[in-house]
PDB file of C-alpha atoms in Angstrom:
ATOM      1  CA  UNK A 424     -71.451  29.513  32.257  1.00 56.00           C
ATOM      2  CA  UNK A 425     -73.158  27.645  29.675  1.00 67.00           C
ATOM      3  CA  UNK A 426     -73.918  28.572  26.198  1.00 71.00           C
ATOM      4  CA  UNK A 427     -77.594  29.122  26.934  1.00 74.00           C
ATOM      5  CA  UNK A 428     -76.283  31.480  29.123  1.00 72.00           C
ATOM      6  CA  UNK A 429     -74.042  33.576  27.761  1.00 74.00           C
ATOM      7  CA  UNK A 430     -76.591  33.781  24.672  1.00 77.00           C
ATOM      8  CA  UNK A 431     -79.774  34.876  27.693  1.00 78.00           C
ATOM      9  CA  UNK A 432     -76.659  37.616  28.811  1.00 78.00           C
ATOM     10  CA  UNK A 433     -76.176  38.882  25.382  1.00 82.00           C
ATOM     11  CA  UNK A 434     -80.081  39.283  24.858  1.00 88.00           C
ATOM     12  CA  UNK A 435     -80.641  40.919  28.180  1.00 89.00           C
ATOM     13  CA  UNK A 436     -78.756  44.624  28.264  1.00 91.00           C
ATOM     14  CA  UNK A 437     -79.413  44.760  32.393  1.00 90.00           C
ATOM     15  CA  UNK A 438     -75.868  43.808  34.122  1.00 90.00           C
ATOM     16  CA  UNK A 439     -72.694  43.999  33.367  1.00 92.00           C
ATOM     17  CA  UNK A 440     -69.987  43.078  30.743  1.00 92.00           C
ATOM     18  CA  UNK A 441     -66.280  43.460  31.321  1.00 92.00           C
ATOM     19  CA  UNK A 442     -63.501  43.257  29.046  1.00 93.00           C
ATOM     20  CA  UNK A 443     -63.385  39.877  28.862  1.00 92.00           C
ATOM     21  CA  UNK A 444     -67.122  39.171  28.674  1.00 91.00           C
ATOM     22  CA  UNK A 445     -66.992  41.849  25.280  1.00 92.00           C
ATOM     23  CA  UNK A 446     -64.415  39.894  23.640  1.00 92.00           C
ATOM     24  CA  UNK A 447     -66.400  36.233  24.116  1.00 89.00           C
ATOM     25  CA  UNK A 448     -69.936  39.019  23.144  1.00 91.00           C
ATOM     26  CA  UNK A 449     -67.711  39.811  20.038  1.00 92.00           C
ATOM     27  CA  UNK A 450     -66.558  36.262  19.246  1.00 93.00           C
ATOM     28  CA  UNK A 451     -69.879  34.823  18.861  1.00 91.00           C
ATOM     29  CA  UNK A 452     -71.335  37.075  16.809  1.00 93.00           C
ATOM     30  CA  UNK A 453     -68.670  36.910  14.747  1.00 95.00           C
ATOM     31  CA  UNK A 454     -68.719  33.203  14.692  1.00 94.00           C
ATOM     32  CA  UNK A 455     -72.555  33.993  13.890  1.00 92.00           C
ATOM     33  CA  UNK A 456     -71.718  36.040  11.337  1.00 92.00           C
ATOM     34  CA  UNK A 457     -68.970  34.169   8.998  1.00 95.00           C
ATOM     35  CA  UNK A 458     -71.725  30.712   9.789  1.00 93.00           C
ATOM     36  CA  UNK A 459     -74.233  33.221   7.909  1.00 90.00           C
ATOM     37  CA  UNK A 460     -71.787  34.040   5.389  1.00 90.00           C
ATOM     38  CA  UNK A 461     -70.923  31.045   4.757  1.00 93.00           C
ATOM     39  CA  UNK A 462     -74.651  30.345   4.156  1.00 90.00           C
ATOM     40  CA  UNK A 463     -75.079  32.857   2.009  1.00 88.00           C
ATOM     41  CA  UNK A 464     -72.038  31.757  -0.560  1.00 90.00           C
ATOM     42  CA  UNK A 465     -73.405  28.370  -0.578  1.00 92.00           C
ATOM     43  CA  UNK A 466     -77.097  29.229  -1.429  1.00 89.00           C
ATOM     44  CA  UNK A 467     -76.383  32.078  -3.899  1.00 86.00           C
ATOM     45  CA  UNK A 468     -78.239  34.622  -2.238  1.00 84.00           C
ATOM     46  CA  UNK A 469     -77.175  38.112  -1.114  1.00 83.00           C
ATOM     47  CA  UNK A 470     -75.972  40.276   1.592  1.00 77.00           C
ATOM     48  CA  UNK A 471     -78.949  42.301   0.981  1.00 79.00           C
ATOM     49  CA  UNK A 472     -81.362  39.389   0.886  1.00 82.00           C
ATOM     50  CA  UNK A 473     -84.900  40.354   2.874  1.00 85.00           C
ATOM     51  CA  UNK A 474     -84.497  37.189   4.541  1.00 83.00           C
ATOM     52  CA  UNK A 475     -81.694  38.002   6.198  1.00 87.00           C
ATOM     53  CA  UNK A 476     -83.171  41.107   8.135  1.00 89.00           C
ATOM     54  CA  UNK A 477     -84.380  40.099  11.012  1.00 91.00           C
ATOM     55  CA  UNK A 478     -81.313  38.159  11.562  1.00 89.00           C
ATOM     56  CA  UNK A 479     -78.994  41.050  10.811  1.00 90.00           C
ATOM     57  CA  UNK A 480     -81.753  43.146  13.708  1.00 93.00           C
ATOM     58  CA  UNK A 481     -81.292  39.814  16.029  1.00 92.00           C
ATOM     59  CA  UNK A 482     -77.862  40.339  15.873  1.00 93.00           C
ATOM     60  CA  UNK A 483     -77.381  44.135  16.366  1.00 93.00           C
ATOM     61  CA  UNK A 484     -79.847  43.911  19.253  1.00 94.00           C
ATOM     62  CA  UNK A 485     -77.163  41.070  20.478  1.00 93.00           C
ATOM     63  CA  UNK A 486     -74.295  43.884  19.780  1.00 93.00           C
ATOM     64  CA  UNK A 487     -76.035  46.834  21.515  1.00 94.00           C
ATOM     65  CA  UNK A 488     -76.959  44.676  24.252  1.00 93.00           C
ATOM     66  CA  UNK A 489     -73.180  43.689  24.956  1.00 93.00           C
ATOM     67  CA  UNK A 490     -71.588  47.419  24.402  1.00 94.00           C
ATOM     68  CA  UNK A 491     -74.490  48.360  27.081  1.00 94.00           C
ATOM     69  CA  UNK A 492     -73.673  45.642  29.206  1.00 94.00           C
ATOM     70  CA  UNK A 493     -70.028  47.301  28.972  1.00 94.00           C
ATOM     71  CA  UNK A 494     -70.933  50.403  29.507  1.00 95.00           C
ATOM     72  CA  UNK A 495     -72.770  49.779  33.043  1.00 94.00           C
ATOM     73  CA  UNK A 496     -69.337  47.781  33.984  1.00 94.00           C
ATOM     74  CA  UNK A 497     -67.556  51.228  33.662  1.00 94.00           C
ATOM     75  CA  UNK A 498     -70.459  52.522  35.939  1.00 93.00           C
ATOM     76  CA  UNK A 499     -71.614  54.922  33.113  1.00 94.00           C
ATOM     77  CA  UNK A 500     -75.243  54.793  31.666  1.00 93.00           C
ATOM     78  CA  UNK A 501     -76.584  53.656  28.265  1.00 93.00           C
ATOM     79  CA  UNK A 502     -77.910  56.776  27.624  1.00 93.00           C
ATOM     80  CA  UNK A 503     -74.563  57.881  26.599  1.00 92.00           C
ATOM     81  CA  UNK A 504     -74.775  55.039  24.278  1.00 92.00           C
ATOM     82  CA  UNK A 505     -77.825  57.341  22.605  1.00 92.00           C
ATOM     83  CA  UNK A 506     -75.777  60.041  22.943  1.00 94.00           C
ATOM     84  CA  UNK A 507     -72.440  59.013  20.953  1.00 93.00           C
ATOM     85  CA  UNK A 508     -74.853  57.610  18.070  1.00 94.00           C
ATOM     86  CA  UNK A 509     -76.547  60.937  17.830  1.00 96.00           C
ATOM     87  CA  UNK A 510     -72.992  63.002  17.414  1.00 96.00           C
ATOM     88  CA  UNK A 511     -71.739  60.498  15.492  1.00 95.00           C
ATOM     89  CA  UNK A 512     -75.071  60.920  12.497  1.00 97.00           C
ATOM     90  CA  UNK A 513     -74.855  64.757  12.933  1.00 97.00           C
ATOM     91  CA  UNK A 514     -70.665  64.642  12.390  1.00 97.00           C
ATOM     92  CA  UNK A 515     -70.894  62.206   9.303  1.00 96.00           C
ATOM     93  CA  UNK A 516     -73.953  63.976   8.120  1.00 97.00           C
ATOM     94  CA  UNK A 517     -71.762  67.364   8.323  1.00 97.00           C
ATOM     95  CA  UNK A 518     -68.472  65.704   6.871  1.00 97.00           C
ATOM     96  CA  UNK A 519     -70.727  63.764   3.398  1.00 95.00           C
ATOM     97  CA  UNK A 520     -72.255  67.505   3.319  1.00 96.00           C
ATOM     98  CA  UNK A 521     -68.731  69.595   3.392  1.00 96.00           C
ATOM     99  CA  UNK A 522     -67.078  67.139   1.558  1.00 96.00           C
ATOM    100  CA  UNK A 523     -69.437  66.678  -1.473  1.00 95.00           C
ATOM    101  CA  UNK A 524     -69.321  70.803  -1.025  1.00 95.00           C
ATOM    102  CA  UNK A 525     -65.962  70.967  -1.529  1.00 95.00           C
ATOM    103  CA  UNK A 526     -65.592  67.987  -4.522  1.00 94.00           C
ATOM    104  CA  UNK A 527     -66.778  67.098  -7.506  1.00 92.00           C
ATOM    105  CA  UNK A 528     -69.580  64.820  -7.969  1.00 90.00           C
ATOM    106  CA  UNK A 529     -67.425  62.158  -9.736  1.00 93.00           C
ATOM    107  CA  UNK A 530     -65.034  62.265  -6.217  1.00 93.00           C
ATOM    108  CA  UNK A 531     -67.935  60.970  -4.469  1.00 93.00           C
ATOM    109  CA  UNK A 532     -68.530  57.717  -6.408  1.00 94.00           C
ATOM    110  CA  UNK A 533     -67.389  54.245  -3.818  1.00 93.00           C
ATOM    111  CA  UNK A 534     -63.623  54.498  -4.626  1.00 93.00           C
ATOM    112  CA  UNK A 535     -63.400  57.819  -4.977  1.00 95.00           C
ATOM    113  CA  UNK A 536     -61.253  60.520  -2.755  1.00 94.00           C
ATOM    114  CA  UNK A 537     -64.172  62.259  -1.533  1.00 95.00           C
ATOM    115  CA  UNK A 538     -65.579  58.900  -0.629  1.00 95.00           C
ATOM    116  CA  UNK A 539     -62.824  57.344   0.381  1.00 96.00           C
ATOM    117  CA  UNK A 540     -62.523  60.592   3.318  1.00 96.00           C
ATOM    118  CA  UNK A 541     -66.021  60.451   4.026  1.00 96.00           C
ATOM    119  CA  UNK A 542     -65.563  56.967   5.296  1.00 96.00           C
ATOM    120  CA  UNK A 543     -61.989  57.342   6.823  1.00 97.00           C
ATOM    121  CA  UNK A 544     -63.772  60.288   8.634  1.00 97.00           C
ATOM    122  CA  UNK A 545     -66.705  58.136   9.645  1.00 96.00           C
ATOM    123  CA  UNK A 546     -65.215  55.417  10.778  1.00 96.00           C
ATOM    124  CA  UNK A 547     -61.727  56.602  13.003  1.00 97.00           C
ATOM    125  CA  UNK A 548     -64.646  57.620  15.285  1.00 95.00           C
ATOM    126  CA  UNK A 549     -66.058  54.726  15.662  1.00 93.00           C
ATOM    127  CA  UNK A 550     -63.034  52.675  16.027  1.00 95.00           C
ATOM    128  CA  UNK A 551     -61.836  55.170  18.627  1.00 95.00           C
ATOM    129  CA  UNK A 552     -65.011  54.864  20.541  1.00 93.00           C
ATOM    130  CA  UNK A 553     -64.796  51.103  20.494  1.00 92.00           C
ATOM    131  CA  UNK A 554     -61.260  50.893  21.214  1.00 94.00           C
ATOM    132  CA  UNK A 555     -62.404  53.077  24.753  1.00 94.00           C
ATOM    133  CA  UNK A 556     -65.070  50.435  25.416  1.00 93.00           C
ATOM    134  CA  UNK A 557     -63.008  47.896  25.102  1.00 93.00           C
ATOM    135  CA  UNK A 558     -59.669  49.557  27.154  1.00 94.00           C
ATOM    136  CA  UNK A 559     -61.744  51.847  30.090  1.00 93.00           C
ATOM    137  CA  UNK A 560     -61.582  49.683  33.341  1.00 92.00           C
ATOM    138  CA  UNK A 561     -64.443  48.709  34.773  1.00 92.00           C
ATOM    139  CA  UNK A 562     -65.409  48.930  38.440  1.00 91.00           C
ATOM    140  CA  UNK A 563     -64.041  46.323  40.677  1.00 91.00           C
ATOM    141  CA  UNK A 564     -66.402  46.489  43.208  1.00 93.00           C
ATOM    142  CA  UNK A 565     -70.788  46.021  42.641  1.00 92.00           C
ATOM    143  CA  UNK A 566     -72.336  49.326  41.310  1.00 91.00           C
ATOM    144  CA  UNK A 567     -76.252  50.698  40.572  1.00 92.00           C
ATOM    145  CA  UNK A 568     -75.976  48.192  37.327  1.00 91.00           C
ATOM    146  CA  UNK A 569     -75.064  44.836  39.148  1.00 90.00           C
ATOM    147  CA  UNK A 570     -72.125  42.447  40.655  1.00 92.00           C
ATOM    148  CA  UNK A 571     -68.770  42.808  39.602  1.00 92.00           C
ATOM    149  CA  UNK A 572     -68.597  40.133  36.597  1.00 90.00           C
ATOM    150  CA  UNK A 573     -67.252  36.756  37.088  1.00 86.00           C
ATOM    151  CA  UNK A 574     -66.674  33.491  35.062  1.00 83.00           C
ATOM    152  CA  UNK A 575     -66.440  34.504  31.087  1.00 80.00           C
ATOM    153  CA  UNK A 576     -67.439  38.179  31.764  1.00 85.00           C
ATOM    154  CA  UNK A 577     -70.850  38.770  32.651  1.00 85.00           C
ATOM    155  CA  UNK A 578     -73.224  39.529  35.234  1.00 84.00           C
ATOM    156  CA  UNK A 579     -76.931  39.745  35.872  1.00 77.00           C
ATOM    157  CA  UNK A 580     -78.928  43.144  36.044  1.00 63.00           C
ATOM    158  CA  UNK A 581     -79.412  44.003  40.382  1.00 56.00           C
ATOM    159  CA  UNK A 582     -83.162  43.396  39.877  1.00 54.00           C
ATOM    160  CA  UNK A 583     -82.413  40.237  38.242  1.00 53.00           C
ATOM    161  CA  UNK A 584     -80.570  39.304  40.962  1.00 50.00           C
ATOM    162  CA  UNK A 585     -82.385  40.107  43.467  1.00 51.00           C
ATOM    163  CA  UNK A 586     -85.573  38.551  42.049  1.00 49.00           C
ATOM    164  CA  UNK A 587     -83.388  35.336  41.483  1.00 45.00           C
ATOM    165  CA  UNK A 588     -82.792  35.348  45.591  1.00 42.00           C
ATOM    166  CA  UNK A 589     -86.418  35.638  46.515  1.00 46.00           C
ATOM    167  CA  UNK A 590     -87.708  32.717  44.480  1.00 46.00           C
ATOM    168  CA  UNK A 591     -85.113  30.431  46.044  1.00 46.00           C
ATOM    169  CA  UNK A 592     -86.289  28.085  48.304  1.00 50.00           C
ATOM    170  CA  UNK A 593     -85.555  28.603  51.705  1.00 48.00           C
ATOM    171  CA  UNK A 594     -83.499  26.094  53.820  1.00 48.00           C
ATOM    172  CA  UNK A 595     -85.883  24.838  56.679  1.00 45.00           C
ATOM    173  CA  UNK A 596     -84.217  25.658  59.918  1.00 42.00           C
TER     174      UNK A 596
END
């Protein structure tokens, strides 16, 4: 699979992803990332810089479109996908609000107990849920979502495929 590709499989979030296909999904963004980085010490500019944003939106499509991908190999929909971010905003919305209830103000500054469980809280959740996506076998046979993946981890989406087969040529008899 070429790097063209992989970067078409990472755009597209029809087909499937397994483990293997996550980690290469993982290692180029992060390659992405530290290049940008990189970039960023050399010029002087900041993480925050408004240039950056639709690069940082590029490459969060790129990351929902691989733990999608992953999630179809399992045989599970992306709607769950929806579903974990929504419990996860209305648990670390309720743990900022009990926990600033229960502090002081200062205890809330970056550094801070209060902030320091706030994030602890925030993100063992989110490290657990990855840590699933990562470990939960996938299917080993084709499901709804597409082949079973091959070659560094991915396949295409079942209409994909199948609109791949009917524009071939056909052999003349």
């Amino acid at each position: 699979m070429s790097l063209n590709t992989t970067l078409t499989a990472l755009l597209d979030p029809r087909g499937r992803t397994n483990r293997k296909g996550l980690l290469v999904a993982a290692g180029l963004l992060l390659a992405v990332e530290l290049v940008i980085a990189l970039w960023i010490w050399m010029t002087g500019r900041s993480f925050g810089d408004v240039l950056l944003w639709p690069i940082k939106a590029v490459l969060l499509y790129m990351a929902v479109s691989a733990a999608v991908r992953r999630i179809h190999d399992i045989g599970l929909s992306a709607w769950r996908l929806l579903g974990a971010f929504l419990v996860l905003m209305v648990w670390s919305f309720g743990l900022a609000v009990s926990v600033m209830l229960n502090v002081s103000p200062e205890q809330m500054a970056p550094g801070q107990l209060g902030s320091t469980i706030v994030t602890i809280g925030i993100a063992v959740p989110m490290v657990g849920a990855m840590l699933w996506l990562h470990f939960a076998p996938g299917k080993l046979k084709p499901n709804e979502f597409g082949p079973v993946p091959t070659g560094l981890g991915f396949s295409e989406g079942e209409e994909k495929a199948r609109s791949a087969t009917r524009a071939a040529p056909v052999a003349a008899a």
